[in-house]
């Protein structure tokens, strides 16, 4: 998500195509509801709702308001896959 938000070149550190940068909400949707819609699977995945598969992760810090450069420093506290806890820190 940080790459989508920053679009920084590894060579220069400057944004490559800054007009293509997206905000956090758009980046999250790209990985969740929009990805499910692309797979024609929005009825059973892509958002946290009753009746849908429970695939999610809980991070050690909120991403809202965070500098996008710090997103890669966030650690995963909990991962749920198909309703089962598969990782817990």
Short mmCIF file of N, CA and C in Angstrom, two decimals:
data_model
loop_
_atom_site.label_atom_id
_atom_site.label_comp_id
_atom_site.label_asym_id
_atom_site.label_seq_id
_atom_site.Cartn_x
_atom_site.Cartn_y
_atom_site.Cartn_z
N UNK A 1 0.82 -1.17 0.00
CA UNK A 1 0.00 0.00 0.00
C UNK A 1 0.88 1.25 0.00
N UNK A 2 1.99 1.19 0.72
CA UNK A 2 2.88 2.35 0.74
C UNK A 2 3.33 2.71 -0.67
N UNK A 3 3.64 1.71 -1.48
CA UNK A 3 4.08 1.97 -2.85
C UNK A 3 2.98 2.65 -3.66
N UNK A 4 1.74 2.26 -3.45
CA UNK A 4 0.62 2.89 -4.16
C UNK A 4 0.44 4.34 -3.71
N UNK A 5 0.70 4.59 -2.44
CA UNK A 5 0.51 5.92 -1.90
C UNK A 5 1.66 6.86 -2.24
N UNK A 6 2.87 6.32 -2.31
CA UNK A 6 4.06 7.16 -2.50
C UNK A 6 4.55 7.22 -3.94
N UNK A 7 4.50 6.09 -4.65
CA UNK A 7 5.00 6.00 -6.03
C UNK A 7 6.44 6.49 -6.14
N UNK A 8 7.26 6.20 -5.13
CA UNK A 8 8.63 6.69 -5.12
C UNK A 8 9.56 5.78 -5.92
N UNK A 9 10.43 6.41 -6.67
CA UNK A 9 11.46 5.70 -7.43
C UNK A 9 12.56 5.26 -6.47
N UNK A 10 12.99 4.02 -6.58
CA UNK A 10 14.10 3.56 -5.75
C UNK A 10 15.39 4.30 -6.10
N UNK A 11 15.53 4.67 -7.36
CA UNK A 11 16.76 5.34 -7.80
C UNK A 11 16.86 6.76 -7.27
N UNK A 12 15.76 7.51 -7.38
CA UNK A 12 15.82 8.93 -7.01
C UNK A 12 15.17 9.24 -5.67
N UNK A 13 14.27 8.37 -5.20
CA UNK A 13 13.53 8.65 -3.98
C UNK A 13 12.38 9.62 -4.20
N UNK A 14 12.22 10.10 -5.41
CA UNK A 14 11.14 11.03 -5.74
C UNK A 14 9.96 10.26 -6.34
N UNK A 15 8.76 10.84 -6.22
CA UNK A 15 7.60 10.18 -6.82
C UNK A 15 7.74 10.04 -8.33
N UNK A 16 7.43 8.88 -8.83
CA UNK A 16 7.40 8.62 -10.26
C UNK A 16 5.94 8.61 -10.67
N UNK A 17 5.52 9.65 -11.34
CA UNK A 17 4.10 9.76 -11.67
C UNK A 17 3.29 10.16 -10.46
N UNK A 18 3.62 11.30 -9.81
CA UNK A 18 2.92 11.68 -8.58
C UNK A 18 1.40 11.81 -8.75
N UNK A 19 0.96 12.05 -9.97
CA UNK A 19 -0.49 12.15 -10.21
C UNK A 19 -1.17 10.79 -10.06
N UNK A 20 -0.39 9.72 -9.98
CA UNK A 20 -0.94 8.37 -9.81
C UNK A 20 -0.96 7.92 -8.35
N UNK A 21 -0.48 8.76 -7.44
CA UNK A 21 -0.52 8.42 -6.01
C UNK A 21 -1.97 8.33 -5.56
N UNK A 22 -2.25 7.41 -4.67
CA UNK A 22 -3.61 7.27 -4.13
C UNK A 22 -3.55 7.41 -2.62
N UNK A 23 -4.67 7.72 -2.02
CA UNK A 23 -4.77 7.82 -0.58
C UNK A 23 -4.94 6.45 0.07
N UNK A 24 -4.90 6.43 1.39
CA UNK A 24 -5.00 5.18 2.13
C UNK A 24 -6.32 4.46 1.84
N UNK A 25 -7.42 5.17 1.83
CA UNK A 25 -8.72 4.53 1.59
C UNK A 25 -8.76 3.84 0.24
N UNK A 26 -8.24 4.50 -0.79
CA UNK A 26 -8.22 3.89 -2.12
C UNK A 26 -7.28 2.69 -2.17
N UNK A 27 -6.15 2.77 -1.48
CA UNK A 27 -5.21 1.65 -1.44
C UNK A 27 -5.85 0.44 -0.75
N UNK A 28 -6.54 0.67 0.36
CA UNK A 28 -7.22 -0.42 1.06
C UNK A 28 -8.30 -1.05 0.19
N UNK A 29 -9.08 -0.23 -0.48
CA UNK A 29 -10.12 -0.76 -1.37
C UNK A 29 -9.52 -1.58 -2.50
N UNK A 30 -8.35 -1.16 -3.00
CA UNK A 30 -7.70 -1.91 -4.09
C UNK A 30 -7.36 -3.33 -3.66
N UNK A 31 -7.00 -3.51 -2.40
CA UNK A 31 -6.63 -4.83 -1.90
C UNK A 31 -7.81 -5.64 -1.38
N UNK A 32 -8.95 -5.00 -1.18
CA UNK A 32 -10.08 -5.69 -0.54
C UNK A 32 -11.29 -5.76 -1.46
N UNK A 33 -12.20 -4.81 -1.33
CA UNK A 33 -13.46 -4.88 -2.07
C UNK A 33 -13.28 -4.82 -3.58
N UNK A 34 -12.35 -4.02 -4.06
CA UNK A 34 -12.15 -3.94 -5.51
C UNK A 34 -11.52 -5.22 -6.06
N UNK A 35 -10.61 -5.82 -5.30
CA UNK A 35 -10.03 -7.10 -5.75
C UNK A 35 -11.09 -8.19 -5.79
N UNK A 36 -11.98 -8.21 -4.80
CA UNK A 36 -13.06 -9.20 -4.80
C UNK A 36 -14.00 -8.98 -5.98
N UNK A 37 -14.31 -7.72 -6.26
CA UNK A 37 -15.18 -7.40 -7.40
C UNK A 37 -14.54 -7.86 -8.70
N UNK A 38 -13.24 -7.65 -8.83
CA UNK A 38 -12.52 -8.07 -10.04
C UNK A 38 -12.62 -9.58 -10.24
N UNK A 39 -12.66 -10.33 -9.14
CA UNK A 39 -12.78 -11.79 -9.20
C UNK A 39 -14.24 -12.26 -9.27
N UNK A 40 -15.18 -11.32 -9.35
CA UNK A 40 -16.61 -11.64 -9.31
C UNK A 40 -16.94 -12.42 -8.04
N UNK A 41 -16.29 -12.05 -6.93
CA UNK A 41 -16.45 -12.78 -5.67
C UNK A 41 -16.89 -11.87 -4.53
N UNK A 42 -17.40 -10.69 -4.84
CA UNK A 42 -17.76 -9.75 -3.78
C UNK A 42 -18.89 -10.26 -2.89
N UNK A 43 -19.62 -11.29 -3.32
CA UNK A 43 -20.69 -11.84 -2.48
C UNK A 43 -20.14 -12.62 -1.29
N UNK A 44 -18.89 -13.10 -1.40
CA UNK A 44 -18.37 -13.93 -0.31
C UNK A 44 -17.01 -13.50 0.23
N UNK A 45 -16.39 -12.46 -0.35
CA UNK A 45 -15.12 -11.97 0.21
C UNK A 45 -14.95 -10.50 -0.13
N UNK A 46 -13.93 -9.88 0.45
CA UNK A 46 -13.59 -8.50 0.12
C UNK A 46 -13.92 -7.48 1.19
N UNK A 47 -14.78 -7.85 2.12
CA UNK A 47 -15.13 -6.95 3.23
C UNK A 47 -15.47 -7.80 4.45
N UNK A 48 -15.41 -7.17 5.60
CA UNK A 48 -15.70 -7.88 6.85
C UNK A 48 -17.20 -7.76 7.11
N UNK A 49 -17.92 -8.82 6.78
CA UNK A 49 -19.37 -8.86 6.96
C UNK A 49 -19.80 -10.28 7.31
N UNK A 50 -20.92 -10.39 8.00
CA UNK A 50 -21.47 -11.71 8.32
C UNK A 50 -21.72 -12.48 7.04
N UNK A 51 -21.32 -13.74 7.02
CA UNK A 51 -21.53 -14.60 5.87
C UNK A 51 -20.39 -14.61 4.87
N UNK A 52 -19.41 -13.72 5.06
CA UNK A 52 -18.25 -13.71 4.16
C UNK A 52 -17.06 -14.38 4.84
N UNK A 53 -16.10 -14.85 4.03
CA UNK A 53 -14.92 -15.47 4.62
C UNK A 53 -14.20 -14.44 5.48
N UNK A 54 -13.64 -14.92 6.57
CA UNK A 54 -12.94 -14.02 7.49
C UNK A 54 -11.45 -14.11 7.23
N UNK A 55 -10.97 -13.36 6.27
CA UNK A 55 -9.55 -13.25 5.98
C UNK A 55 -9.14 -11.82 6.29
N UNK A 56 -8.33 -11.64 7.33
CA UNK A 56 -7.94 -10.29 7.71
C UNK A 56 -6.69 -10.33 8.56
N UNK A 57 -6.08 -9.17 8.69
CA UNK A 57 -4.95 -9.05 9.61
C UNK A 57 -5.16 -7.81 10.47
N UNK A 58 -4.62 -7.88 11.67
CA UNK A 58 -4.67 -6.77 12.61
C UNK A 58 -3.24 -6.31 12.80
N UNK A 59 -3.01 -5.02 12.59
CA UNK A 59 -1.66 -4.47 12.71
C UNK A 59 -1.44 -3.89 14.10
N UNK A 60 -0.19 -3.64 14.43
CA UNK A 60 0.16 -3.13 15.75
C UNK A 60 -0.05 -1.63 15.89
N UNK A 61 -0.53 -0.98 14.84
CA UNK A 61 -0.77 0.47 14.90
C UNK A 61 -1.82 0.84 13.86
N UNK A 62 -2.53 1.93 14.09
CA UNK A 62 -3.51 2.37 13.09
C UNK A 62 -2.80 2.99 11.90
N UNK A 63 -3.27 2.72 10.71
CA UNK A 63 -2.68 3.29 9.51
C UNK A 63 -3.24 4.68 9.20
N UNK A 64 -4.45 4.96 9.65
CA UNK A 64 -5.06 6.27 9.40
C UNK A 64 -4.20 7.37 10.00
N UNK A 65 -3.86 8.34 9.19
CA UNK A 65 -3.06 9.46 9.66
C UNK A 65 -1.57 9.20 9.71
N UNK A 66 -1.16 7.97 9.44
CA UNK A 66 0.26 7.63 9.48
C UNK A 66 0.97 8.11 8.22
N UNK A 67 2.21 8.53 8.38
CA UNK A 67 3.04 8.86 7.23
C UNK A 67 3.20 7.57 6.42
N UNK A 68 2.89 7.59 5.13
CA UNK A 68 2.99 6.37 4.31
C UNK A 68 4.37 5.71 4.37
N UNK A 69 5.41 6.49 4.65
CA UNK A 69 6.75 5.91 4.76
C UNK A 69 6.84 4.93 5.94
N UNK A 70 5.98 5.08 6.93
CA UNK A 70 6.01 4.22 8.11
C UNK A 70 5.17 2.96 8.00
N UNK A 71 4.39 2.83 6.94
CA UNK A 71 3.50 1.67 6.80
C UNK A 71 4.29 0.37 6.81
N UNK A 72 5.43 0.35 6.17
CA UNK A 72 6.20 -0.90 6.10
C UNK A 72 6.81 -1.28 7.45
N UNK A 73 6.78 -0.36 8.42
CA UNK A 73 7.27 -0.68 9.76
C UNK A 73 6.20 -1.33 10.63
N UNK A 74 4.95 -1.27 10.21
CA UNK A 74 3.87 -1.88 10.98
C UNK A 74 4.06 -3.39 11.03
N UNK A 75 3.77 -3.97 12.18
CA UNK A 75 3.89 -5.41 12.34
C UNK A 75 2.50 -6.03 12.47
N UNK A 76 2.39 -7.26 12.04
CA UNK A 76 1.12 -7.97 12.10
C UNK A 76 0.97 -8.60 13.48
N UNK A 77 -0.10 -8.23 14.18
CA UNK A 77 -0.39 -8.82 15.49
C UNK A 77 -1.22 -10.08 15.37
N UNK A 78 -2.10 -10.13 14.37
CA UNK A 78 -3.03 -11.25 14.25
C UNK A 78 -3.40 -11.44 12.79
N UNK A 79 -3.44 -12.69 12.34
CA UNK A 79 -3.90 -13.01 10.99
C UNK A 79 -4.99 -14.06 11.10
N UNK A 80 -6.12 -13.80 10.45
CA UNK A 80 -7.24 -14.74 10.41
C UNK A 80 -7.42 -15.14 8.95
N UNK A 81 -7.44 -16.44 8.71
CA UNK A 81 -7.63 -16.97 7.35
C UNK A 81 -8.77 -17.96 7.37
N UNK A 82 -9.78 -17.71 6.57
CA UNK A 82 -10.96 -18.57 6.49
C UNK A 82 -11.59 -18.78 7.86
N UNK A 83 -11.55 -17.73 8.68
CA UNK A 83 -12.16 -17.79 10.00
C UNK A 83 -11.29 -18.37 11.09
N UNK A 84 -10.09 -18.80 10.76
CA UNK A 84 -9.18 -19.40 11.74
C UNK A 84 -7.99 -18.49 12.00
N UNK A 85 -7.62 -18.35 13.26
CA UNK A 85 -6.42 -17.58 13.60
C UNK A 85 -5.22 -18.42 13.20
N UNK A 86 -4.42 -17.91 12.27
CA UNK A 86 -3.25 -18.64 11.78
C UNK A 86 -1.95 -18.00 12.23
N UNK A 87 -2.04 -16.80 12.80
CA UNK A 87 -0.86 -16.14 13.35
C UNK A 87 -1.31 -15.22 14.46
N UNK A 88 -0.60 -15.29 15.57
CA UNK A 88 -0.88 -14.37 16.68
C UNK A 88 0.44 -14.05 17.35
N UNK A 89 0.70 -12.76 17.50
CA UNK A 89 1.97 -12.33 18.09
C UNK A 89 1.80 -12.09 19.56
#
